[in-house]
PDB file of C-alpha atoms in Angstrom:
ATOM      1  CA  MET A  29     -11.931  16.400  -3.771  1.00 84.00           C
ATOM      2  CA  LYS A  30     -12.733  15.522  -7.363  1.00 89.00           C
ATOM      3  CA  LEU A  31     -12.357  12.021  -8.833  1.00 88.00           C
ATOM      4  CA  SER A  32     -12.568  10.952 -12.452  1.00 92.00           C
ATOM      5  CA  LEU A  33     -13.623   7.351 -13.059  1.00 92.00           C
ATOM      6  CA  ARG A  34     -13.689   5.269 -16.236  1.00 93.00           C
ATOM      7  CA  ALA A  35     -16.600   3.089 -17.289  1.00 94.00           C
ATOM      8  CA  GLY A  36     -16.778  -0.029 -15.129  1.00 93.00           C
ATOM      9  CA  GLU A  37     -14.360   1.328 -12.509  1.00 93.00           C
ATOM     10  CA  LYS A  38     -15.135   0.987  -8.795  1.00 92.00           C
ATOM     11  CA  VAL A  39     -14.561   3.322  -5.908  1.00 91.00           C
ATOM     12  CA  TYR A  40     -14.947   2.405  -2.235  1.00 89.00           C
ATOM     13  CA  VAL A  41     -16.630   5.240  -0.310  1.00 87.00           C
ATOM     14  CA  ASN A  42     -17.277   5.072   3.442  1.00 82.00           C
ATOM     15  CA  GLY A  43     -17.751   1.317   3.249  1.00 80.00           C
ATOM     16  CA  ALA A  44     -19.923   1.394   0.121  1.00 87.00           C
ATOM     17  CA  VAL A  45     -18.730   0.074  -3.237  1.00 89.00           C
ATOM     18  CA  LEU A  46     -19.753   2.158  -6.232  1.00 91.00           C
ATOM     19  CA  ARG A  47     -19.294   1.070  -9.845  1.00 94.00           C
ATOM     20  CA  VAL A  48     -19.893   3.535 -12.650  1.00 92.00           C
ATOM     21  CA  ASP A  49     -21.287   2.493 -16.016  1.00 94.00           C
ATOM     22  CA  ARG A  50     -19.662   5.327 -17.970  1.00 94.00           C
ATOM     23  CA  LYS A  51     -16.878   7.848 -17.639  1.00 96.00           C
ATOM     24  CA  VAL A  52     -17.823  10.188 -14.825  1.00 94.00           C
ATOM     25  CA  SER A  53     -16.389  12.770 -12.459  1.00 94.00           C
ATOM     26  CA  ILE A  54     -17.422  12.815  -8.824  1.00 91.00           C
ATOM     27  CA  GLU A  55     -16.770  15.694  -6.472  1.00 93.00           C
ATOM     28  CA  PHE A  56     -16.875  15.073  -2.743  1.00 90.00           C
ATOM     29  CA  MET A  57     -18.080  18.201  -0.999  1.00 91.00           C
ATOM     30  CA  ASN A  58     -17.103  17.081   2.525  1.00 89.00           C
ATOM     31  CA  ASP A  59     -14.656  14.758   4.240  1.00 81.00           C
ATOM     32  CA  VAL A  60     -15.044  11.204   3.035  1.00 81.00           C
ATOM     33  CA  SER A  61     -13.038   8.009   3.214  1.00 79.00           C
ATOM     34  CA  PHE A  62     -12.520   6.524  -0.231  1.00 83.00           C
ATOM     35  CA  LEU A  63     -10.209   4.207  -2.083  1.00 86.00           C
ATOM     36  CA  LEU A  64      -9.912   3.753  -5.828  1.00 87.00           C
ATOM     37  CA  GLU A  65     -10.210   0.237  -7.211  1.00 89.00           C
ATOM     38  CA  SER A  66      -6.660   0.452  -8.597  1.00 86.00           C
ATOM     39  CA  HIS A  67      -5.341   0.864  -5.034  1.00 90.00           C
ATOM     40  CA  VAL A  68      -7.298  -2.026  -3.532  1.00 92.00           C
ATOM     41  CA  ILE A  69      -5.370  -5.253  -3.089  1.00 93.00           C
ATOM     42  CA  GLN A  70      -6.881  -8.679  -2.611  1.00 92.00           C
ATOM     43  CA  ALA A  71      -5.895 -11.110   0.153  1.00 92.00           C
ATOM     44  CA  ASP A  72      -3.952 -13.277  -2.307  1.00 93.00           C
ATOM     45  CA  GLN A  73      -1.776 -10.265  -3.195  1.00 94.00           C
ATOM     46  CA  THR A  74      -0.460  -9.846   0.364  1.00 93.00           C
ATOM     47  CA  THR A  75       2.820 -11.526  -0.483  1.00 94.00           C
ATOM     48  CA  THR A  76       5.146  -9.331   1.590  1.00 95.00           C
ATOM     49  CA  PRO A  77       4.992  -7.911   5.124  1.00 96.00           C
ATOM     50  CA  LEU A  78       4.203  -4.394   3.873  1.00 97.00           C
ATOM     51  CA  ARG A  79       1.441  -5.647   1.592  1.00 97.00           C
ATOM     52  CA  GLN A  80      -0.067  -7.442   4.581  1.00 97.00           C
ATOM     53  CA  LEU A  81       0.102  -4.209   6.580  1.00 97.00           C
ATOM     54  CA  TYR A  82      -1.467  -2.348   3.652  1.00 97.00           C
ATOM     55  CA  PHE A  83      -4.305  -4.888   3.501  1.00 97.00           C
ATOM     56  CA  ALA A  84      -5.109  -4.390   7.205  1.00 96.00           C
ATOM     57  CA  ALA A  85      -5.145  -0.601   6.773  1.00 96.00           C
ATOM     58  CA  GLN A  86      -7.228  -0.942   3.623  1.00 95.00           C
ATOM     59  CA  ILE A  87      -9.854  -2.916   5.548  1.00 94.00           C
ATOM     60  CA  MET A  88     -10.087  -0.081   8.095  1.00 92.00           C
ATOM     61  CA  LEU A  89     -10.880   2.307   5.282  1.00 88.00           C
ATOM     62  CA  ILE A  90     -13.277   0.310   3.120  1.00 88.00           C
ATOM     63  CA  ASN A  91     -15.141  -1.708   5.768  1.00 87.00           C
ATOM     64  CA  PRO A  92     -16.043   0.529   8.725  1.00 84.00           C
ATOM     65  CA  ALA A  93     -18.016  -2.322  10.356  1.00 87.00           C
ATOM     66  CA  VAL A  94     -14.746  -4.125  11.223  1.00 92.00           C
ATOM     67  CA  LYS A  95     -12.530  -1.065  11.573  1.00 91.00           C
ATOM     68  CA  GLU A  96     -11.589  -1.725  15.214  1.00 94.00           C
ATOM     69  CA  GLU A  97     -10.636  -5.344  14.562  1.00 96.00           C
ATOM     70  CA  ALA A  98      -8.607  -4.327  11.492  1.00 95.00           C
ATOM     71  CA  ASN A  99      -6.937  -1.610  13.545  1.00 96.00           C
ATOM     72  CA  ARG A 100      -5.860  -4.155  16.180  1.00 97.00           C
ATOM     73  CA  THR A 101      -4.487  -6.405  13.425  1.00 97.00           C
ATOM     74  CA  PHE A 102      -2.686  -3.400  11.887  1.00 97.00           C
ATOM     75  CA  LYS A 103      -1.102  -2.516  15.252  1.00 97.00           C
ATOM     76  CA  ARG A 104       0.082  -6.102  15.835  1.00 97.00           C
ATOM     77  CA  MET A 105       1.597  -6.297  12.354  1.00 97.00           C
ATOM     78  CA  LEU A 106       3.220  -2.894  12.689  1.00 98.00           C
ATOM     79  CA  ALA A 107       4.792  -3.837  16.029  1.00 97.00           C
ATOM     80  CA  SER A 108       6.187  -6.981  14.419  1.00 96.00           C
ATOM     81  CA  LEU A 109       7.628  -5.017  11.493  1.00 97.00           C
ATOM     82  CA  LEU A 110       9.209  -2.458  13.816  1.00 97.00           C
ATOM     83  CA  ALA A 111      10.850  -5.301  15.733  1.00 96.00           C
ATOM     84  CA  THR A 112      12.023  -7.050  12.545  1.00 94.00           C
ATOM     85  CA  PHE A 113      13.297  -4.347  10.186  1.00 94.00           C
ATOM     86  CA  GLU A 114      16.677  -2.798  10.897  1.00 94.00           C
ATOM     87  CA  ASN A 115      16.749  -0.255   8.046  1.00 95.00           C
ATOM     88  CA  ARG A 116      16.553   3.224   9.586  1.00 95.00           C
ATOM     89  CA  GLN A 117      14.544   4.743   6.753  1.00 96.00           C
ATOM     90  CA  MET A 118      12.000   1.914   6.909  1.00 96.00           C
ATOM     91  CA  LEU A 119      11.659   2.239  10.685  1.00 97.00           C
ATOM     92  CA  LYS A 120      11.223   5.999  10.458  1.00 97.00           C
ATOM     93  CA  GLU A 121       8.541   5.677   7.776  1.00 97.00           C
ATOM     94  CA  LEU A 122       6.696   2.946   9.671  1.00 97.00           C
ATOM     95  CA  LYS A 123       6.557   5.161  12.758  1.00 97.00           C
ATOM     96  CA  LEU A 124       5.120   7.992  10.642  1.00 97.00           C
ATOM     97  CA  ILE A 125       2.548   5.585   9.189  1.00 97.00           C
ATOM     98  CA  ASP A 126       1.562   4.549  12.715  1.00 97.00           C
ATOM     99  CA  GLU A 127       1.093   8.210  13.598  1.00 97.00           C
ATOM    100  CA  MET A 128      -1.098   8.722  10.519  1.00 96.00           C
ATOM    101  CA  VAL A 129      -3.337   5.805  11.469  1.00 96.00           C
ATOM    102  CA  CYS A 130      -3.562   7.016  15.078  1.00 96.00           C
ATOM    103  CA  ASN A 131      -4.695  10.387  13.718  1.00 95.00           C
ATOM    104  CA  GLU A 132      -7.376   8.754  11.507  1.00 91.00           C
ATOM    105  CA  ARG A 133      -5.402   9.505   8.309  1.00 92.00           C
ATOM    106  CA  VAL A 134      -5.623   5.970   6.942  1.00 93.00           C
ATOM    107  CA  PHE A 135      -5.739   7.115   3.305  1.00 90.00           C
ATOM    108  CA  ASP A 136      -2.418   8.932   3.761  1.00 93.00           C
ATOM    109  CA  ALA A 137      -0.990   5.870   5.519  1.00 96.00           C
ATOM    110  CA  LEU A 138      -1.929   3.693   2.536  1.00 96.00           C
ATOM    111  CA  LYS A 139      -0.152   6.057   0.154  1.00 95.00           C
ATOM    112  CA  SER A 140       2.942   5.994   2.365  1.00 96.00           C
ATOM    113  CA  ILE A 141       2.946   2.201   2.588  1.00 97.00           C
ATOM    114  CA  ARG A 142       2.763   1.918  -1.219  1.00 96.00           C
ATOM    115  CA  LEU A 143       5.776   4.211  -1.492  1.00 96.00           C
ATOM    116  CA  LEU A 144       7.762   1.818   0.721  1.00 96.00           C
ATOM    117  CA  TYR A 145       7.256  -1.235  -1.517  1.00 96.00           C
ATOM    118  CA  ALA A 146      10.493  -0.560  -3.431  1.00 94.00           C
ATOM    119  CA  LEU A 147      12.528  -0.166  -0.235  1.00 95.00           C
ATOM    120  CA  GLU A 148      10.990  -3.348   1.136  1.00 95.00           C
ATOM    121  CA  ALA A 149      11.931  -5.247  -2.023  1.00 94.00           C
ATOM    122  CA  GLN A 150      15.490  -3.949  -1.749  1.00 94.00           C
ATOM    123  CA  ILE A 151      15.694  -5.025   1.907  1.00 92.00           C
ATOM    124  CA  LEU A 152      14.159  -8.448   1.311  1.00 90.00           C
ATOM    125  CA  PHE A 153      15.665  -9.327  -2.058  1.00 89.00           C
ATOM    126  CA  GLY A 154      18.696  -7.056  -2.460  1.00 84.00           C
ATOM    127  CA  PRO A 155      19.285  -4.144  -4.808  1.00 76.00           C
ATOM    128  CA  VAL A 156      17.579  -4.513  -8.192  1.00 61.00           C
ATOM    129  CA  GLU A 157      20.595  -2.978  -9.955  1.00 56.00           C
ATOM    130  CA  GLN A 158      22.813  -5.960  -9.038  1.00 46.00           C
ATOM    131  CA  THR A 159      20.373  -8.436 -10.558  1.00 44.00           C
ATOM    132  CA  ILE A 160      20.079  -6.436 -13.766  1.00 41.00           C
ATOM    133  CA  SER A 161      23.833  -5.914 -14.111  1.00 40.00           C
ATOM    134  CA  SER A 162      24.480  -9.633 -13.553  1.00 41.00           C
ATOM    135  CA  GLN A 163      22.115 -10.547 -16.367  1.00 43.00           C
ATOM    136  CA  THR A 164      23.679  -7.871 -18.577  1.00 40.00           C
ATOM    137  CA  ASP A 165      27.181  -9.180 -17.813  1.00 44.00           C
ATOM    138  CA  ARG A 166      26.165 -12.671 -18.898  1.00 43.00           C
ATOM    139  CA  ALA A 167      24.694 -11.413 -22.168  1.00 44.00           C
ATOM    140  CA  VAL A 168      27.730  -9.242 -22.976  1.00 44.00           C
ATOM    141  CA  ARG A 169      30.454 -11.521 -21.623  1.00 43.00           C
ATOM    142  CA  PRO A 170      29.740 -15.169 -22.371  1.00 44.00           C
ATOM    143  CA  GLU A 171      32.625 -16.207 -20.127  1.00 46.00           C
ATOM    144  CA  ALA A 172      30.624 -14.871 -17.154  1.00 44.00           C
ATOM    145  CA  ASN A 173      28.048 -17.627 -17.649  1.00 44.00           C
ATOM    146  CA  PRO A 174      28.494 -20.469 -15.152  1.00 43.00           C
TER     147      PRO A 174
END
């Protein structure tokens, strides 16, 4: 696995945080758990259920010292999401994510969770297209304004 990092960028590797001072490429010659800074979210960014799940999985990957505790939190959150969501695609994907975590493929689980953000937004807030078309209607047809 080869990574290219920009000056000042961080990468989390097996619980260590590395910051590079110049543009550099790193090649991992064996299996390693890593997460790029651009994929790390902070606690204050966990504004939706999936982002909270992502944060718990992220902790498993970047802080091996608390991996078991983070895993228990992840499992509790996942069970809650499976009981709450009704969307079949979401439920199917969450079950696959659970399987990934059970098989120690946390990095893959994080990628899959990120891909579900748009579906989550649609479930929680409705289709984006309706919001955009409503605003467009108001701009084009003044009589549509309340």
